[in-house]
Short mmCIF file of N, CA, C and O in Angstrom, two decimals:
data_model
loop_
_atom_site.label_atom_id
_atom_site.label_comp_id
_atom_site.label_asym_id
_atom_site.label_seq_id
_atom_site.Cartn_x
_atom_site.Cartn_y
_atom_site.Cartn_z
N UNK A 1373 0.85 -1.18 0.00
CA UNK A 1373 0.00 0.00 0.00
C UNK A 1373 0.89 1.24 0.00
O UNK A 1373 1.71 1.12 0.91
N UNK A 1374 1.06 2.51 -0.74
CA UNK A 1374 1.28 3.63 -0.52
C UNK A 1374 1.24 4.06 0.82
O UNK A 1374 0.34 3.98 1.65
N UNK A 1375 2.81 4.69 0.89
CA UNK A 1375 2.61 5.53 1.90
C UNK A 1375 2.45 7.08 1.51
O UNK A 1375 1.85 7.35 0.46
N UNK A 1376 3.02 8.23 2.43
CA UNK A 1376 2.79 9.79 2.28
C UNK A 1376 3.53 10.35 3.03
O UNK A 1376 4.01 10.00 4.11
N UNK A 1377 3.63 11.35 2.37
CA UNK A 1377 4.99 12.54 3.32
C UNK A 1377 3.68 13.19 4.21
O UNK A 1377 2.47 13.03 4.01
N UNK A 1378 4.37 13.98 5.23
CA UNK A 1378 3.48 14.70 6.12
C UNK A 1378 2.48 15.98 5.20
O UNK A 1378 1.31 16.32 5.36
N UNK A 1379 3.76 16.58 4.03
CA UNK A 1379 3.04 17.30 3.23
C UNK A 1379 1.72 16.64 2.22
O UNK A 1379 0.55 16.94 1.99
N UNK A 1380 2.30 15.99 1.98
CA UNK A 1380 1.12 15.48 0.74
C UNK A 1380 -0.25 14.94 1.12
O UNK A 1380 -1.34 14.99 0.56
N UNK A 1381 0.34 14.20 2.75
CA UNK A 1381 -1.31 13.96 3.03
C UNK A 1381 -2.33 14.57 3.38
O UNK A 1381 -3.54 14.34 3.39
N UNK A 1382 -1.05 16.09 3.93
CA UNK A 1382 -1.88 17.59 4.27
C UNK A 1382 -2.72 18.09 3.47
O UNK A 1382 -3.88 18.36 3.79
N UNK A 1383 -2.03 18.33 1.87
CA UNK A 1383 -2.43 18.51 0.76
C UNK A 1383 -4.20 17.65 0.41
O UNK A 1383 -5.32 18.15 0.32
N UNK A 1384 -3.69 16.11 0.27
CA UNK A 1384 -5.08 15.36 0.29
C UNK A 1384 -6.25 15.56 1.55
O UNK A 1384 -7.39 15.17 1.32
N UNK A 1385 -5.96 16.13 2.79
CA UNK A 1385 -7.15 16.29 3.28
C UNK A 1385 -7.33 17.59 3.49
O UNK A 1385 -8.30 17.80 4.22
N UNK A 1386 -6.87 18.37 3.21
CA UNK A 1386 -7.21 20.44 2.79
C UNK A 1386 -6.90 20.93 4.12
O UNK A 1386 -7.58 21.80 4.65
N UNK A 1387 -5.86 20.38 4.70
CA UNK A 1387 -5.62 20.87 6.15
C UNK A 1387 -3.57 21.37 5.89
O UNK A 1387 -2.73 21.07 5.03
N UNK A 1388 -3.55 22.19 7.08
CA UNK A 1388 -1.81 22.18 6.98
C UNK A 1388 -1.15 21.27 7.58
O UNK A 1388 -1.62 20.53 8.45
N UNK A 1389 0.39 21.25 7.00
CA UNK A 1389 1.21 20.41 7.88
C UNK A 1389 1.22 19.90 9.44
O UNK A 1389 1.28 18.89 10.15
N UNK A 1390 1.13 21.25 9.45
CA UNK A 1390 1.53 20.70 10.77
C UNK A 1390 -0.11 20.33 11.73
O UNK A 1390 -0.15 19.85 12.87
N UNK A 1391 -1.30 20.70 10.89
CA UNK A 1391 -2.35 20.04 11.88
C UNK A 1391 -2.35 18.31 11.35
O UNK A 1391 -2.72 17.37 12.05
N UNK A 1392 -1.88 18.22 10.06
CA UNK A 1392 -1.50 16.48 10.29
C UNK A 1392 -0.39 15.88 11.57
O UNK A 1392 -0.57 14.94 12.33
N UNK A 1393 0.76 16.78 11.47
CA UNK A 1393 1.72 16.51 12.51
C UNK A 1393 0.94 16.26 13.54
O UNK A 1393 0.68 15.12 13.91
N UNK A 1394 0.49 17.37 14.11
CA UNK A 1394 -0.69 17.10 15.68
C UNK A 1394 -1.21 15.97 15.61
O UNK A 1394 -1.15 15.30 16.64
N UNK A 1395 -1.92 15.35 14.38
CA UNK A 1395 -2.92 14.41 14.27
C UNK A 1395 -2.03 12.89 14.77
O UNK A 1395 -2.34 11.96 15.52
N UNK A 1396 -0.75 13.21 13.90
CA UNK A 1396 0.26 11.77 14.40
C UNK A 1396 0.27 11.51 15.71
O UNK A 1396 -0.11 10.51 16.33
N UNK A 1397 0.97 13.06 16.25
CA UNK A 1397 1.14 13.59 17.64
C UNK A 1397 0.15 12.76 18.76
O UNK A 1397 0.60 11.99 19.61
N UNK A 1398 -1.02 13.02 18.62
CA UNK A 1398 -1.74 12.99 19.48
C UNK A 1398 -2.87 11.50 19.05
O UNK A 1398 -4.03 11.41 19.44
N UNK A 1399 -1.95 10.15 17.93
CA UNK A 1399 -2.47 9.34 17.54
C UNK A 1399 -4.00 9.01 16.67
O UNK A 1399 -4.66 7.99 16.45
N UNK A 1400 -4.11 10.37 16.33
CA UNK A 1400 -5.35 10.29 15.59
C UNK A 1400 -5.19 9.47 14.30
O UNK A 1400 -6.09 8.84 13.73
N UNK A 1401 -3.58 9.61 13.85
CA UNK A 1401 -3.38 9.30 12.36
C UNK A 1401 -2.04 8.52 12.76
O UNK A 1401 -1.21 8.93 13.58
N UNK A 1402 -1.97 7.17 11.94
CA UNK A 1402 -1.07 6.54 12.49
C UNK A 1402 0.21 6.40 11.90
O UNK A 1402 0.24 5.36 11.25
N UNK A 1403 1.28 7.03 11.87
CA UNK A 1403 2.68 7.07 10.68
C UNK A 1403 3.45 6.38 11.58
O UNK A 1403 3.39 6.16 12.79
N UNK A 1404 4.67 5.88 10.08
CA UNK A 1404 5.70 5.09 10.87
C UNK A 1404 7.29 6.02 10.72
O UNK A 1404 7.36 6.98 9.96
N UNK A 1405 7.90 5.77 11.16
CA UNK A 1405 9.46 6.90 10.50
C UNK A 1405 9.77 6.17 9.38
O UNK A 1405 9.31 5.08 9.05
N UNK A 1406 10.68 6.94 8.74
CA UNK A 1406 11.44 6.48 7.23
C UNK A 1406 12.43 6.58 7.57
O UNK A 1406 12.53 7.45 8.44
N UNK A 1407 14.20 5.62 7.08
CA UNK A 1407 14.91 5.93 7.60
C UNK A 1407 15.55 7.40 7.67
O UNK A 1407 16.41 7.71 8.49
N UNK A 1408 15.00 8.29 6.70
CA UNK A 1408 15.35 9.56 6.98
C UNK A 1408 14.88 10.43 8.36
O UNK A 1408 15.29 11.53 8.73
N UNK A 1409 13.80 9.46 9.04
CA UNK A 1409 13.44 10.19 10.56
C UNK A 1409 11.98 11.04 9.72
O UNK A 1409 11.47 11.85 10.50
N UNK A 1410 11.57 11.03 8.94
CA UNK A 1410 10.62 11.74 8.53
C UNK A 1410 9.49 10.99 8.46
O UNK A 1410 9.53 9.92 7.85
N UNK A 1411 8.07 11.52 9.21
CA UNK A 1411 6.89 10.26 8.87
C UNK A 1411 6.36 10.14 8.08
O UNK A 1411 5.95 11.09 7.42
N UNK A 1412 6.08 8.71 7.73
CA UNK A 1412 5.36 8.45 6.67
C UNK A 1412 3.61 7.66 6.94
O UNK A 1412 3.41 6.74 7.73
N UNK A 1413 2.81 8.14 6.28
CA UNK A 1413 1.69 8.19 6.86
C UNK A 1413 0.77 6.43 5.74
O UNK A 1413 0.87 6.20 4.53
N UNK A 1414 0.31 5.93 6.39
CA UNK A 1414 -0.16 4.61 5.32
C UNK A 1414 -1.24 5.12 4.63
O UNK A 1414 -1.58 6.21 5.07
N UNK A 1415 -1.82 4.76 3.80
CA UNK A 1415 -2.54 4.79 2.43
C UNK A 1415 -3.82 4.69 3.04
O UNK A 1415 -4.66 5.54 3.29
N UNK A 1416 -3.78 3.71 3.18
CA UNK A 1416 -5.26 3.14 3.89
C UNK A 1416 -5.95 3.95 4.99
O UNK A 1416 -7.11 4.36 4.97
N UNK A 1417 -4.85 4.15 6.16
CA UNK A 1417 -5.20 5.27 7.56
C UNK A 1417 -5.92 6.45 6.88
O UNK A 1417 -7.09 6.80 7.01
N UNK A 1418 -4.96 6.99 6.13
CA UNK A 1418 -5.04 8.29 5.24
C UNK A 1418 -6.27 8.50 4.68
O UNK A 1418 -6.89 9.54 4.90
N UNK A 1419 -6.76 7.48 3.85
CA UNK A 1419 -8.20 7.21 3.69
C UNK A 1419 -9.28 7.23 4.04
O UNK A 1419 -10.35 7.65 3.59
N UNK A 1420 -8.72 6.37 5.48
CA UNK A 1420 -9.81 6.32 6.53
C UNK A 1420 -10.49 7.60 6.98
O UNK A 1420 -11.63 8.06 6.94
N UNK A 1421 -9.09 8.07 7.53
CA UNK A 1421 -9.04 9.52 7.81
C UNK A 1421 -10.37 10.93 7.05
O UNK A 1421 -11.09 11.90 7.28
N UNK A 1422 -9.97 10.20 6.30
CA UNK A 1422 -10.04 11.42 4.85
C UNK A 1422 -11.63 11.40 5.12
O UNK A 1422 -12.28 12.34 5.56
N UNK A 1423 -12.20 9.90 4.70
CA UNK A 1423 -13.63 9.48 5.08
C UNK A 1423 -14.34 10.27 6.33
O UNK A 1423 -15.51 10.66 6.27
N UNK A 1424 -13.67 10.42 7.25
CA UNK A 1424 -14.66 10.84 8.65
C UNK A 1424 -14.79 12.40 8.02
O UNK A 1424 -15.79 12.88 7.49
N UNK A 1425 -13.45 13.06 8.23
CA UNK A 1425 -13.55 14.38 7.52
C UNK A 1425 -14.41 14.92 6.29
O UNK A 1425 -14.55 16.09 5.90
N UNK A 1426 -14.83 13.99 5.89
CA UNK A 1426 -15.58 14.31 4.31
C UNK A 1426 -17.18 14.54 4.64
O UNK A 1426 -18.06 13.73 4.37
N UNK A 1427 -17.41 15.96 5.36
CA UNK A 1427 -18.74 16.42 5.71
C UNK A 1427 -19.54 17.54 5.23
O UNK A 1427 -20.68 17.97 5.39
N UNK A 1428 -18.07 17.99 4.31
CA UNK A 1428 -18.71 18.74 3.26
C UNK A 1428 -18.72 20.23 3.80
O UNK A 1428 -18.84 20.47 5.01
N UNK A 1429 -18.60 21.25 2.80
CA UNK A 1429 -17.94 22.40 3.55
C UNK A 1429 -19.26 22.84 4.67
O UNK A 1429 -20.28 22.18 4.85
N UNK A 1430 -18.87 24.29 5.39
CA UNK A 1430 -19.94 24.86 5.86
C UNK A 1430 -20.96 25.35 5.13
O UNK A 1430 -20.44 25.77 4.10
N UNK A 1431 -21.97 25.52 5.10
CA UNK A 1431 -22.66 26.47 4.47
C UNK A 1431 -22.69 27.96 3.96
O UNK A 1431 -23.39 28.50 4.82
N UNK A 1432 -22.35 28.88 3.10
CA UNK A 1432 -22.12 29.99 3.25
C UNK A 1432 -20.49 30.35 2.77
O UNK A 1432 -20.03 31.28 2.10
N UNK A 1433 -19.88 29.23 3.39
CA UNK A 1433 -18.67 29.32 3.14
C UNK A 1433 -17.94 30.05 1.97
O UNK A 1433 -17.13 30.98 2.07
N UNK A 1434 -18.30 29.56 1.05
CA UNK A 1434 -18.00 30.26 -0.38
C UNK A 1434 -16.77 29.12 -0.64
O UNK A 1434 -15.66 29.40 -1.08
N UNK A 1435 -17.23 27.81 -0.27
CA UNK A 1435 -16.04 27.04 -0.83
C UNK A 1435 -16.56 26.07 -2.24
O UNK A 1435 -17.49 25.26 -2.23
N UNK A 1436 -16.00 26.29 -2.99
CA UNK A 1436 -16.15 25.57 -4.36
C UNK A 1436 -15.82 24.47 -5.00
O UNK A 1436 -14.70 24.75 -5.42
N UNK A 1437 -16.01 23.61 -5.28
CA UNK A 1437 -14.78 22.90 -5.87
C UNK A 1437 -13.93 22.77 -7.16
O UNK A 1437 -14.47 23.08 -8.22
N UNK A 1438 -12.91 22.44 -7.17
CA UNK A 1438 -11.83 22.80 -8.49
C UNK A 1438 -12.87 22.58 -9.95
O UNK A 1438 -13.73 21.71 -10.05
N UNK A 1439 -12.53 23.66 -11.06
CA UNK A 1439 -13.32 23.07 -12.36
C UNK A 1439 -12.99 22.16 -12.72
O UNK A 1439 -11.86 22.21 -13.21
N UNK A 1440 -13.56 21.03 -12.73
CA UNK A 1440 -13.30 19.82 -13.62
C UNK A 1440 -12.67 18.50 -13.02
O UNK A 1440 -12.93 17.32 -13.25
N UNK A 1441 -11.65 19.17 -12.06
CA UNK A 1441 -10.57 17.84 -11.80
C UNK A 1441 -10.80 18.06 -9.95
O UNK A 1441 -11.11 19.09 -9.34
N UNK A 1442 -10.54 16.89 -9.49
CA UNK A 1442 -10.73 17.02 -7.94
C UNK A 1442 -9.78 15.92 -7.67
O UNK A 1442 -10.13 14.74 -7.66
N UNK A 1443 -8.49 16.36 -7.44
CA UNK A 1443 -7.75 15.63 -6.32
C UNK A 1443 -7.80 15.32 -5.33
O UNK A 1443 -7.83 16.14 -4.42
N UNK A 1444 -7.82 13.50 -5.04
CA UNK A 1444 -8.52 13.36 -3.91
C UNK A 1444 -7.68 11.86 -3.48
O UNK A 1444 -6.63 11.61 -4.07
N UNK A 1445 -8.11 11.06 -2.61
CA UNK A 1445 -7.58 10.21 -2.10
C UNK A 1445 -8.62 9.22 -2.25
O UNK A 1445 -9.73 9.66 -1.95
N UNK A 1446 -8.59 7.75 -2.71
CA UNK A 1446 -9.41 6.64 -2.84
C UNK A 1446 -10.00 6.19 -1.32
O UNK A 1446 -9.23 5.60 -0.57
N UNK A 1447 -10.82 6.36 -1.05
CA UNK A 1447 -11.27 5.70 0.50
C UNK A 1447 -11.99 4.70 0.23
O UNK A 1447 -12.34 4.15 1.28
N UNK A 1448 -12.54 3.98 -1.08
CA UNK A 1448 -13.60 3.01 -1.04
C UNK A 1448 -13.75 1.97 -2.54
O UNK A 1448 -13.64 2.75 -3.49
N UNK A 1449 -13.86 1.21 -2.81
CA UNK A 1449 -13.90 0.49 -3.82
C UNK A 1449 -14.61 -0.52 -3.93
O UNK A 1449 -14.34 -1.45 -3.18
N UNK A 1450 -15.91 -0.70 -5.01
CA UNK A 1450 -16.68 -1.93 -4.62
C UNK A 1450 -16.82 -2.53 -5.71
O UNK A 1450 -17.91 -2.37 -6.26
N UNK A 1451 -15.93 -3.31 -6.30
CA UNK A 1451 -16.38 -3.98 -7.56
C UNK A 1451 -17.55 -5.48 -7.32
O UNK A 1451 -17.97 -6.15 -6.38
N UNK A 1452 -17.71 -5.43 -8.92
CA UNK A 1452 -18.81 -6.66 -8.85
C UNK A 1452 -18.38 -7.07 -9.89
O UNK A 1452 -17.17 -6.90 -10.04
N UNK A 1453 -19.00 -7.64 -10.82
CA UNK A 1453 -18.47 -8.84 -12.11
C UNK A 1453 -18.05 -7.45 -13.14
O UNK A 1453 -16.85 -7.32 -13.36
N UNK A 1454 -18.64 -6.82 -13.53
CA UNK A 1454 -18.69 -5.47 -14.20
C UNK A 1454 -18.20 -4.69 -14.08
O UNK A 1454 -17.18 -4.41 -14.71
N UNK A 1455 -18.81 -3.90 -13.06
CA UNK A 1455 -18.70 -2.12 -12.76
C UNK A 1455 -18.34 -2.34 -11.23
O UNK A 1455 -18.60 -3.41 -10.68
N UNK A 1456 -17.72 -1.24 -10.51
CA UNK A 1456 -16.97 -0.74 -9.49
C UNK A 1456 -17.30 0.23 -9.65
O UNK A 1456 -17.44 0.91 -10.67
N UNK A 1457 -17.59 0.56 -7.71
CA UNK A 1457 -17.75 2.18 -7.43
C UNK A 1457 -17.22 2.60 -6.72
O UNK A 1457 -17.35 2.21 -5.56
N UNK A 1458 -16.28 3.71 -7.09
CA UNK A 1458 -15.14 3.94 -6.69
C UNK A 1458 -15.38 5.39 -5.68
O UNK A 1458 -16.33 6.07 -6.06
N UNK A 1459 -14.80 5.81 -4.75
CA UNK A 1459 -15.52 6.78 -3.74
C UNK A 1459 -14.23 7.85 -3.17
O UNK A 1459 -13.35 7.27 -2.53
N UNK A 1460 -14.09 9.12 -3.33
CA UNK A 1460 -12.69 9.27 -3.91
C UNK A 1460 -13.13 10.79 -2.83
O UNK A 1460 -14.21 11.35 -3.02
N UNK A 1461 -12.25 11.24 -1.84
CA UNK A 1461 -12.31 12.51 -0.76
C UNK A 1461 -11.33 13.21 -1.36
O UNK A 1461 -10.17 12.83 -1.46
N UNK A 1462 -11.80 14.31 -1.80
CA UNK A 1462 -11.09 15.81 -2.17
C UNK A 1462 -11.32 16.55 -0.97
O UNK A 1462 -12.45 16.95 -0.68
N UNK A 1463 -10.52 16.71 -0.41
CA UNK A 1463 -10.61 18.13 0.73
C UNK A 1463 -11.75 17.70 1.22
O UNK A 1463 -11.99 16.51 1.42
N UNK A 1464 -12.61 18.74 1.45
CA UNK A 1464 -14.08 18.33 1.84
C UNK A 1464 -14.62 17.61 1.20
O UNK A 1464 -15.55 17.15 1.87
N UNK A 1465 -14.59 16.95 -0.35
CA UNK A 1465 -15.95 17.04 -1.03
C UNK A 1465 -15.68 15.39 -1.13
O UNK A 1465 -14.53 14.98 -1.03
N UNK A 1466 -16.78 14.45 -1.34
CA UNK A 1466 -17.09 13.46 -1.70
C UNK A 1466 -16.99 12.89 -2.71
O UNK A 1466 -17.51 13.80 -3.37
N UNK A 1467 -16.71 11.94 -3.66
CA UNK A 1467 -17.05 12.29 -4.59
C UNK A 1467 -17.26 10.60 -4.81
O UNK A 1467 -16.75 9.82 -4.00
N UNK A 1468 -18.12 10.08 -6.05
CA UNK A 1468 -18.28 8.50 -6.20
C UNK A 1468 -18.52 8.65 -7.68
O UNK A 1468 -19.36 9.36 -8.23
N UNK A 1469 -17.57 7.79 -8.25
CA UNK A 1469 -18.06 7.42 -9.81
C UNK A 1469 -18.57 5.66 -9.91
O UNK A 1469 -18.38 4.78 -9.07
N UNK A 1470 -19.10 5.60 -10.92
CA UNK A 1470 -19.03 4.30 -11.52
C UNK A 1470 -18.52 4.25 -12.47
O UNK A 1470 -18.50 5.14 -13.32
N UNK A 1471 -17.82 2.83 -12.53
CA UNK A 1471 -16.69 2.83 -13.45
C UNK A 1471 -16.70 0.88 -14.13
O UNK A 1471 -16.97 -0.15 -13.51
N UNK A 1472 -16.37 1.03 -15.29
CA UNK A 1472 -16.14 -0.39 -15.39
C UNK A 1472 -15.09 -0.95 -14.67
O UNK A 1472 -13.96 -0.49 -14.54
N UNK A 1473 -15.50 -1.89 -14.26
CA UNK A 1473 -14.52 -2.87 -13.15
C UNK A 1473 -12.98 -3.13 -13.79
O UNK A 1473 -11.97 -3.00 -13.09
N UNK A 1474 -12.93 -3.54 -15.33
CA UNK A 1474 -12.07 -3.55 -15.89
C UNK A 1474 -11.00 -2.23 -15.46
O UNK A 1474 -9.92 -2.38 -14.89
N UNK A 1475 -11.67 -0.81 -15.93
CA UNK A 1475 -10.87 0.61 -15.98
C UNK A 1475 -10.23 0.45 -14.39
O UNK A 1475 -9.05 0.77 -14.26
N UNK A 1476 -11.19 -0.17 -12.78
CA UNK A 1476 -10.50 0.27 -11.81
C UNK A 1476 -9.31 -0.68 -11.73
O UNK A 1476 -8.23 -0.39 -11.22
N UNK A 1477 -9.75 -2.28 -12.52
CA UNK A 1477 -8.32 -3.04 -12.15
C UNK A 1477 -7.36 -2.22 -13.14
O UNK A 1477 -6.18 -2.32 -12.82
N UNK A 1478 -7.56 -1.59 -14.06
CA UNK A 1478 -6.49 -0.87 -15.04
C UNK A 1478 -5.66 0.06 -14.33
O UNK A 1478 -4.45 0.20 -14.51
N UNK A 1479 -6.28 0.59 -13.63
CA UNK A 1479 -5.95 2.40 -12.73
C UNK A 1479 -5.31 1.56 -11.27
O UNK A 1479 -4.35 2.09 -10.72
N UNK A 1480 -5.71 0.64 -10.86
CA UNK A 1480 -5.19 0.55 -9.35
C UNK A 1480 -5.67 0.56 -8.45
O UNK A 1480 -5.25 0.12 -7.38
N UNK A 1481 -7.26 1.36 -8.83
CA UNK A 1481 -7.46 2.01 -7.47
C UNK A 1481 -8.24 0.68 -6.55
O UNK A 1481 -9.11 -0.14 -6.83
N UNK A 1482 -7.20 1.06 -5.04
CA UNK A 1482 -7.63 0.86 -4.38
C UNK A 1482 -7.92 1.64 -3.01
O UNK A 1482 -7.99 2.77 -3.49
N UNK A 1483 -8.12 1.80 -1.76
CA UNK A 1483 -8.19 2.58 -0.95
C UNK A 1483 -6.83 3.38 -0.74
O UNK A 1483 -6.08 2.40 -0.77
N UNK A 1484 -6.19 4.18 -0.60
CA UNK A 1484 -5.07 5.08 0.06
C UNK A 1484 -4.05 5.51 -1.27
O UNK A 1484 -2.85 5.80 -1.19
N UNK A 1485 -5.04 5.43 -2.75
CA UNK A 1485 -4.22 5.83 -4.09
C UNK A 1485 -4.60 6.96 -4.24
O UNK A 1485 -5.80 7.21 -4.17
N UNK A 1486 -3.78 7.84 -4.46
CA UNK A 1486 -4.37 9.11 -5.35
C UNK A 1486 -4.98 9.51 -6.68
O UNK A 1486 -4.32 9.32 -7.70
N UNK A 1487 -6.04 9.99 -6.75
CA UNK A 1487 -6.80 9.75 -8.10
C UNK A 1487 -7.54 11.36 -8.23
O UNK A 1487 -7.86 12.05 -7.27
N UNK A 1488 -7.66 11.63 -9.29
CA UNK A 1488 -8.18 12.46 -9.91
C UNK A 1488 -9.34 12.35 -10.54
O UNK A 1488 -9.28 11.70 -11.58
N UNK A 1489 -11.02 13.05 -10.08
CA UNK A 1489 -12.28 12.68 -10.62
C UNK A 1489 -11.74 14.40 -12.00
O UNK A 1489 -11.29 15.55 -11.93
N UNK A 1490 -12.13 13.59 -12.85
CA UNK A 1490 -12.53 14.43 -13.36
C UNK A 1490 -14.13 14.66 -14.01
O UNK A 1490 -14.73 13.72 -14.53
N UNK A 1491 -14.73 16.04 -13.91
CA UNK A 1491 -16.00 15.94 -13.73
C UNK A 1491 -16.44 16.75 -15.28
O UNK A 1491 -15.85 17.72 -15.76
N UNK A 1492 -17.38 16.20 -15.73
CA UNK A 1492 -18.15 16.51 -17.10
C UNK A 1492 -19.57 17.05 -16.98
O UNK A 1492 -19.16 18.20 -16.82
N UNK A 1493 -20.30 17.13 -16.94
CA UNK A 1493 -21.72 17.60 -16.81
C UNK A 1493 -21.63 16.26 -15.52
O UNK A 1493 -20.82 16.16 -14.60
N UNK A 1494 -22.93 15.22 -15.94
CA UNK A 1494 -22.97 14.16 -14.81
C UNK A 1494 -22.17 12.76 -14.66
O UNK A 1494 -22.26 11.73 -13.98
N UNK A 1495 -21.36 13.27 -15.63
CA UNK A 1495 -20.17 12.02 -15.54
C UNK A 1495 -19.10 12.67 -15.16
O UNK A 1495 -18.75 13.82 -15.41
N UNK A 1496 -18.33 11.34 -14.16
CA UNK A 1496 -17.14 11.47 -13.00
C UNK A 1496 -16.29 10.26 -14.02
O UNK A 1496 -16.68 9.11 -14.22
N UNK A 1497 -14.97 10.90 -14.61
CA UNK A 1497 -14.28 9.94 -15.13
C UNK A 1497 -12.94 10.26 -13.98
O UNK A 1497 -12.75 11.35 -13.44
N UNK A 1498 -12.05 8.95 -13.78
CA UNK A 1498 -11.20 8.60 -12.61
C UNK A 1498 -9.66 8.25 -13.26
O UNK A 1498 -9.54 7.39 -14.13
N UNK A 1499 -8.93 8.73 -12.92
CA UNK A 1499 -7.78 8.43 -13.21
C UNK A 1499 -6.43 8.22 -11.89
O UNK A 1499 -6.36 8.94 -10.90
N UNK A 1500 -5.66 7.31 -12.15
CA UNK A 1500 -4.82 6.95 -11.54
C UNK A 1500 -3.47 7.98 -11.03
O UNK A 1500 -2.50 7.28 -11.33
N UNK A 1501 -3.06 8.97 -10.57
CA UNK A 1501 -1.97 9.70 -10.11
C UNK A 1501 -0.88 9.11 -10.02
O UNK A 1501 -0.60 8.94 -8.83
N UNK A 1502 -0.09 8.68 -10.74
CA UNK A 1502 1.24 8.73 -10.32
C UNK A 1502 2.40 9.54 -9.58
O UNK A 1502 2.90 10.61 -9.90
N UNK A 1503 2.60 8.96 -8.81
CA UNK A 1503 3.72 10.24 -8.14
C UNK A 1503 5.03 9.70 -8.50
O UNK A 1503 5.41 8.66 -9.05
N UNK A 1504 5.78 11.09 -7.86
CA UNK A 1504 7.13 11.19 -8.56
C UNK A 1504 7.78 10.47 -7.42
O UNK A 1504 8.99 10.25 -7.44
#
């Protein structure tokens, strides 16, 4: 499973560094060290994580979401003989496509991958993130 730098998982749940740091800190979020001494956060936790947080902004807020593309973190995957529905946390926002089962074994996704919805009128097409 993927792990994550302290930054990037900050990045995937729309919070700063260092309130993930706290989160390690104080065992909310569970990382292990790398031998560089730097934590690395698991895929899956990250996910988990991501899931409770995903309540959707305040009201009023004036928060939007990105045109088109929503970087987000995989928290959920349900294939069947066919189609898979794949359930993907951007910052606040939720997001669930259906997808042929084939495209998610193609892409990877499983819980704690980074993926990109990209959004069309009422179609959510999903793509796999590679990192560097």
């Amino acid at each position: 499973m993927p792990t994550y730098r302290v930054a990037e998982a900050a990045t995937l749940l729309g919070v700063s560094d260092d309130t993930v740091r706290r989160w390690i800190d104080s065992g909310r979020l569970a990382s292990t060290r790398a031998a560089s001494g730097a934590h690395e956060v698991d895929g899956v936790a990250l996910a988990q994580l991501a899931q409770g947080l995903g309540t959707g902004p305040e009201p009023g807020s004036g928060h939007r979401s990105t045109r088109n593309r929503l970087r987000g973190i995989v928290t959920r995957v349900v294939r069947d003989t066919v189609m898979a529905q794949v359930e993907i946390q951007a910052g606040p926002y939720r997001v669930v496509s259906l997808i042929s089962r084939e495209a998610a074994d193609e892409l990877g996704l499983e819980p704690g991958v980074v993926a990109v919805a990209s959004v069309k009128a009422t179609d959510v097409a999903v793509e796999h993130v590679e990192r560097p």
